[in-house]
Amino acid sequence: MPKLKIAYSPCPNDTFVFDAWAHGRVPDAPRLDVTFADIDLTNGWAEAGDAPYDVLKVSYAVLPWILDEYALLPCGGALGRGCGPLVLTREAGDPADLAGKTVAVPSERSTAYLLFRLWAADTVPGGVGEVVVLPFHEIMPAVRDGKVDAGLVIHEARFTYQNYGLHALADMGEHWEHTTGLPIPLGAIVAKRSLGEDMLRRLADAARASVRMAWDDPSASRPYVLEHAQEMEPKVADQHIGLYVNEFTADLGEHGYAAVRGLLTRAAAEGLVPPLGPDALRFP
């Protein structure tokens, strides 16, 4: 059969997870035609419904808009603990200081943004002011240079924000875990329902096998990881993988599904996303 078209980010967690599968080392797995794209792009492609991708890495936040066409795979994505987005400022302060202030975010369709809005609803009296969408790599410089009052950052910025002289005002994941006791849902792997149930199961099996092969021999994926993380120090890439690739990557399980449904149910109650149907997350 022809290769399946897949798009995921060049971030270390994705290249680590998909290395074995993308390079044909997973026995009997469907072959892949890989495109690298920022998750804001893949979210848009999934929502528009007209992109030629069979499999996509997307934010959990976009699921309510795409689950008619795409099924959530029970593996391959990013959930975890102690790995949430951060709100950064130039000066240390109190979260209440953000009332009416301008905050840069990487996307209004991102899970980070949902977590931020839920946190702000609980923590910032009267809410924040203007929300500005900026490319991820521009957010920390914008905060440092005073172009915005605060910035919402994800992924490796957890390890590098001090290099910009910034302070972590709040940890969105810490707030989520404290209020729910659940892991933090970040990125999901989805596949077109039109592929059929048998193929969807094969895709899930391949993703699960690929991540287990990466764990069994981390050195095998290292060239692929570092090739696509050229601006990232190897130590930071390793920290990135350690934080975002975990037992939920191999299998969402009961707690993973509870986290996803919990996030989207709370977000729907705040009017941030459409409500999920009772079987929306069912696989396949």
Short mmCIF file of C-alpha atoms in Angstrom, two decimals:
data_model
loop_
_atom_site.label_atom_id
_atom_site.label_comp_id
_atom_site.label_asym_id
_atom_site.label_seq_id
_atom_site.Cartn_x
_atom_site.Cartn_y
_atom_site.Cartn_z
CA MET A 1 0.00 0.00 0.00
CA PRO A 2 1.18 3.60 -0.46
CA LYS A 3 2.92 5.35 2.40
CA LEU A 4 0.70 7.03 4.96
CA LYS A 5 1.24 10.76 5.23
CA ILE A 6 2.09 11.86 8.76
CA ALA A 7 2.99 15.25 10.19
CA TYR A 8 4.60 15.80 13.58
CA SER A 9 6.94 18.33 15.10
CA PRO A 10 10.76 18.26 15.00
CA CYS A 11 10.79 18.40 18.81
CA PRO A 12 12.88 15.71 20.52
CA ASN A 13 9.93 13.90 22.05
CA ASP A 14 8.30 13.37 18.64
CA THR A 15 11.46 12.36 16.80
CA PHE A 16 12.35 10.01 19.67
CA VAL A 17 8.91 8.39 19.59
CA PHE A 18 8.65 8.03 15.81
CA ASP A 19 12.28 7.27 14.89
CA ALA A 20 11.96 3.48 14.65
CA TRP A 21 8.66 3.65 12.76
CA ALA A 22 9.75 6.42 10.38
CA HIS A 23 12.90 4.49 9.49
CA GLY A 24 11.18 1.17 8.83
CA ARG A 25 12.41 -0.67 11.93
CA VAL A 26 8.97 -1.53 13.33
CA PRO A 27 7.97 -4.95 11.93
CA ASP A 28 4.79 -4.97 9.83
CA ALA A 29 4.09 -1.28 10.46
CA PRO A 30 2.56 0.84 7.68
CA ARG A 31 5.24 2.87 5.89
CA LEU A 32 5.32 6.59 6.59
CA ASP A 33 5.85 9.72 4.51
CA VAL A 34 6.92 12.23 7.18
CA THR A 35 6.41 16.00 7.18
CA PHE A 36 7.76 18.16 10.01
CA ALA A 37 5.51 20.99 11.12
CA ASP A 38 4.89 23.13 14.17
CA ILE A 39 1.87 21.98 16.14
CA ASP A 40 0.03 25.23 15.41
CA LEU A 41 0.16 24.25 11.72
CA THR A 42 -0.98 20.68 12.32
CA ASN A 43 -3.84 21.95 14.50
CA GLY A 44 -4.95 24.16 11.64
CA TRP A 45 -4.66 21.37 9.09
CA ALA A 46 -6.72 19.02 11.23
CA GLU A 47 -9.40 21.62 11.86
CA ALA A 48 -9.63 22.68 8.22
CA GLY A 49 -10.03 19.04 7.22
CA ASP A 50 -8.52 19.53 3.78
CA ALA A 51 -4.86 18.67 4.37
CA PRO A 52 -3.55 15.42 2.84
CA TYR A 53 -2.38 13.88 6.13
CA ASP A 54 -3.54 10.53 7.44
CA VAL A 55 -1.90 10.95 10.85
CA LEU A 56 -1.19 14.19 12.76
CA LYS A 57 0.32 15.31 16.03
CA VAL A 58 -2.07 17.94 17.41
CA SER A 59 -2.91 19.69 20.65
CA TYR A 60 -5.51 17.98 22.82
CA ALA A 61 -7.25 21.36 22.82
CA VAL A 62 -8.23 21.01 19.16
CA LEU A 63 -9.94 17.61 19.56
CA PRO A 64 -13.49 18.96 20.00
CA TRP A 65 -13.32 20.43 16.49
CA ILE A 66 -11.84 17.40 14.69
CA LEU A 67 -13.13 14.18 16.25
CA ASP A 68 -15.76 13.65 13.58
CA GLU A 69 -12.97 13.15 11.04
CA TYR A 70 -10.04 12.01 13.20
CA ALA A 71 -9.78 9.37 15.90
CA LEU A 72 -7.59 9.83 18.96
CA LEU A 73 -4.92 7.14 19.11
CA PRO A 74 -4.40 5.75 22.63
CA CYS A 75 -0.61 6.16 22.41
CA GLY A 76 2.21 8.21 20.90
CA GLY A 77 1.24 11.55 22.40
CA ALA A 78 2.44 13.68 25.31
CA LEU A 79 0.94 13.71 28.78
CA GLY A 80 2.79 13.84 32.03
CA ARG A 81 3.41 15.33 35.41
CA GLY A 82 5.61 18.28 36.25
CA CYS A 83 5.72 19.27 32.57
CA GLY A 84 3.16 22.03 32.21
CA PRO A 85 3.42 25.37 30.43
CA LEU A 86 4.88 28.34 32.32
CA VAL A 87 3.87 31.98 32.49
CA LEU A 88 7.05 34.07 32.35
CA THR A 89 7.60 37.71 33.32
CA ARG A 90 10.56 40.09 33.49
CA GLU A 91 10.20 40.54 37.25
CA ALA A 92 9.18 38.13 39.97
CA GLY A 93 5.68 38.89 41.20
CA ASP A 94 2.23 37.66 42.06
CA PRO A 95 -0.19 36.12 39.54
CA ALA A 96 -2.75 38.77 40.46
CA ASP A 97 -0.38 41.31 38.90
CA LEU A 98 -1.40 39.99 35.45
CA ALA A 99 -4.86 41.53 35.73
CA GLY A 100 -5.45 43.54 32.57
CA LYS A 101 -1.94 42.85 31.24
CA THR A 102 -0.85 41.71 27.76
CA VAL A 103 0.16 38.06 27.47
CA ALA A 104 1.82 36.37 24.47
CA VAL A 105 0.73 32.80 23.74
CA PRO A 106 1.87 30.35 21.02
CA SER A 107 -1.67 29.54 19.85
CA GLU A 108 -5.27 29.97 20.92
CA ARG A 109 -5.95 26.39 19.87
CA SER A 110 -3.21 24.91 22.06
CA THR A 111 -3.60 22.86 25.22
CA ALA A 112 -1.24 25.35 26.86
CA TYR A 113 -3.75 28.10 26.15
CA LEU A 114 -6.63 26.12 27.68
CA LEU A 115 -4.57 25.43 30.80
CA PHE A 116 -3.65 29.11 30.96
CA ARG A 117 -7.27 30.26 30.66
CA LEU A 118 -8.40 27.79 33.34
CA TRP A 119 -5.57 28.98 35.62
CA ALA A 120 -6.35 32.66 35.00
CA ALA A 121 -10.03 32.11 35.75
CA ASP A 122 -9.06 30.78 39.18
CA THR A 123 -6.12 33.09 39.90
CA VAL A 124 -6.20 36.46 38.14
CA PRO A 125 -8.96 38.78 39.46
CA GLY A 126 -10.87 40.18 36.50
CA GLY A 127 -8.74 38.17 34.07
CA VAL A 128 -5.79 39.12 31.91
CA GLY A 129 -5.96 41.82 29.25
CA GLU A 130 -4.98 41.40 25.61
CA VAL A 131 -3.81 38.00 24.40
CA VAL A 132 -1.30 38.17 21.54
CA VAL A 133 -0.40 35.12 19.43
CA LEU A 134 3.32 34.93 18.62
CA PRO A 135 5.50 32.17 17.17
CA PHE A 136 6.92 30.13 20.04
CA HIS A 137 10.51 31.25 19.47
CA GLU A 138 9.51 34.94 19.67
CA ILE A 139 7.75 34.80 23.02
CA MET A 140 10.68 34.89 25.46
CA PRO A 141 12.48 37.70 23.57
CA ALA A 142 9.22 39.68 23.49
CA VAL A 143 8.85 39.37 27.28
CA ARG A 144 12.51 40.22 27.84
CA ASP A 145 12.29 43.29 25.60
CA GLY A 146 9.09 44.59 27.19
CA LYS A 147 6.92 44.14 24.09
CA VAL A 148 4.44 42.13 26.19
CA ASP A 149 3.92 41.88 29.93
CA ALA A 150 4.09 38.09 30.12
CA GLY A 151 4.49 35.04 27.92
CA LEU A 152 3.11 31.52 27.96
CA VAL A 153 5.83 29.01 27.02
CA ILE A 154 6.07 25.27 26.57
CA HIS A 155 8.55 22.44 26.05
CA GLU A 156 12.26 23.24 26.26
CA ALA A 157 11.60 26.78 27.50
CA ARG A 158 11.18 25.18 30.92
CA PHE A 159 14.93 24.63 30.86
CA THR A 160 16.10 27.81 29.12
CA TYR A 161 13.99 30.77 30.28
CA GLN A 162 16.62 31.83 32.84
CA ASN A 163 18.96 32.51 29.90
CA TYR A 164 16.65 35.41 29.01
CA GLY A 165 16.68 36.78 32.55
CA LEU A 166 13.01 35.87 33.02
CA HIS A 167 11.05 34.61 36.02
CA ALA A 168 8.45 31.85 36.20
CA LEU A 169 5.35 33.58 37.56
CA ALA A 170 3.25 30.42 37.54
CA ASP A 171 3.24 26.81 36.38
CA MET A 172 0.03 25.88 34.56
CA GLY A 173 0.68 22.17 35.02
CA GLU A 174 1.20 22.57 38.75
CA HIS A 175 -2.17 24.32 39.00
CA TRP A 176 -3.84 21.62 36.89
CA GLU A 177 -2.37 18.76 38.92
CA HIS A 178 -3.19 20.47 42.23
CA THR A 179 -6.83 21.07 41.27
CA THR A 180 -7.51 17.75 39.50
CA GLY A 181 -4.89 15.21 40.59
CA LEU A 182 -4.63 14.22 36.92
CA PRO A 183 -1.66 14.21 34.53
CA ILE A 184 -1.28 17.14 32.14
CA PRO A 185 -2.59 16.44 28.61
CA LEU A 186 -0.50 18.24 25.99
CA GLY A 187 -0.12 16.65 22.53
CA ALA A 188 -2.20 13.92 20.87
CA ILE A 189 -1.77 11.61 17.89
CA VAL A 190 -4.85 11.43 15.67
CA ALA A 191 -5.60 9.48 12.50
CA LYS A 192 -8.35 9.73 9.91
CA ARG A 193 -11.35 7.57 10.72
CA SER A 194 -11.74 6.90 7.01
CA LEU A 195 -8.68 4.61 7.21
CA GLY A 196 -10.92 2.03 8.89
CA GLU A 197 -10.80 0.31 12.25
CA ASP A 198 -8.23 -2.31 11.28
CA MET A 199 -5.76 0.30 10.05
CA LEU A 200 -6.34 2.48 13.10
CA ARG A 201 -5.44 -0.47 15.32
CA ARG A 202 -2.32 -1.12 13.23
CA LEU A 203 -1.31 2.52 13.62
CA ALA A 204 -1.71 2.35 17.38
CA ASP A 205 0.29 -0.88 17.54
CA ALA A 206 3.06 0.67 15.43
CA ALA A 207 3.24 3.85 17.55
CA ARG A 208 3.39 1.79 20.74
CA ALA A 209 6.08 -0.49 19.32
CA SER A 210 8.11 2.50 18.10
CA VAL A 211 8.25 4.16 21.50
CA ARG A 212 9.16 0.89 23.22
CA MET A 213 11.98 0.35 20.72
CA ALA A 214 13.23 3.87 21.46
CA TRP A 215 13.27 3.10 25.18
CA ASP A 216 15.06 -0.22 24.60
CA ASP A 217 17.85 1.45 22.59
CA PRO A 218 17.90 5.25 23.05
CA SER A 219 21.14 5.57 21.09
CA ALA A 220 19.40 4.39 17.90
CA SER A 221 17.18 7.49 17.79
CA ARG A 222 19.86 9.99 18.80
CA PRO A 223 21.00 11.01 15.28
CA TYR A 224 17.39 11.64 14.22
CA VAL A 225 16.64 13.58 17.40
CA LEU A 226 19.70 15.81 17.18
CA GLU A 227 19.37 16.35 13.42
CA HIS A 228 16.01 18.02 13.96
CA ALA A 229 16.88 19.80 17.22
CA GLN A 230 19.88 21.62 15.84
CA GLU A 231 19.44 24.72 18.00
CA MET A 232 19.03 22.68 21.15
CA GLU A 233 21.90 21.43 23.31
CA PRO A 234 21.97 17.61 23.55
CA LYS A 235 21.48 17.84 27.33
CA VAL A 236 18.32 19.90 26.85
CA ALA A 237 17.06 17.44 24.22
CA ASP A 238 17.55 14.61 26.71
CA GLN A 239 15.66 16.54 29.40
CA HIS A 240 12.90 17.22 26.89
CA ILE A 241 12.52 13.52 26.10
CA GLY A 242 12.66 12.54 29.75
CA LEU A 243 9.86 14.95 30.58
CA TYR A 244 7.44 14.28 27.72
CA VAL A 245 7.94 10.60 26.85
CA ASN A 246 6.58 8.38 29.61
CA GLU A 247 4.08 5.63 30.37
CA PHE A 248 1.24 7.71 28.90
CA THR A 249 3.09 7.80 25.57
CA ALA A 250 2.90 4.02 25.41
CA ASP A 251 -0.71 3.87 26.58
CA LEU A 252 -3.08 6.61 27.73
CA GLY A 253 -4.72 4.22 30.15
CA GLU A 254 -7.49 5.14 32.59
CA HIS A 255 -5.73 8.19 34.04
CA GLY A 256 -4.71 9.52 30.62
CA TYR A 257 -8.23 9.37 29.25
CA ALA A 258 -9.56 10.93 32.48
CA ALA A 259 -7.09 13.80 32.04
CA VAL A 260 -8.14 14.44 28.44
CA ARG A 261 -11.84 14.33 29.18
CA GLY A 262 -11.34 16.40 32.33
CA LEU A 263 -9.49 19.14 30.46
CA LEU A 264 -11.99 19.36 27.63
CA THR A 265 -15.02 19.16 29.96
CA ARG A 266 -13.70 22.02 32.12
CA ALA A 267 -12.78 24.04 29.05
CA ALA A 268 -16.27 23.51 27.60
CA ALA A 269 -17.81 24.71 30.88
CA GLU A 270 -15.78 27.94 30.47
CA GLY A 271 -17.00 28.31 26.88
CA LEU A 272 -13.52 27.73 25.45
CA VAL A 273 -14.31 24.63 23.35
CA PRO A 274 -17.44 22.83 22.12
CA PRO A 275 -18.67 20.05 24.44
CA LEU A 276 -17.56 16.48 23.72
CA GLY A 277 -20.03 13.77 22.88
CA PRO A 278 -20.13 10.72 25.18
CA ASP A 279 -18.25 8.48 22.69
CA ALA A 280 -15.98 11.13 21.16
CA LEU A 281 -12.77 9.64 22.59
CA ARG A 282 -13.66 6.01 21.86
CA PHE A 283 -11.02 4.05 19.96
CA PRO A 284 -11.24 2.93 17.25
#
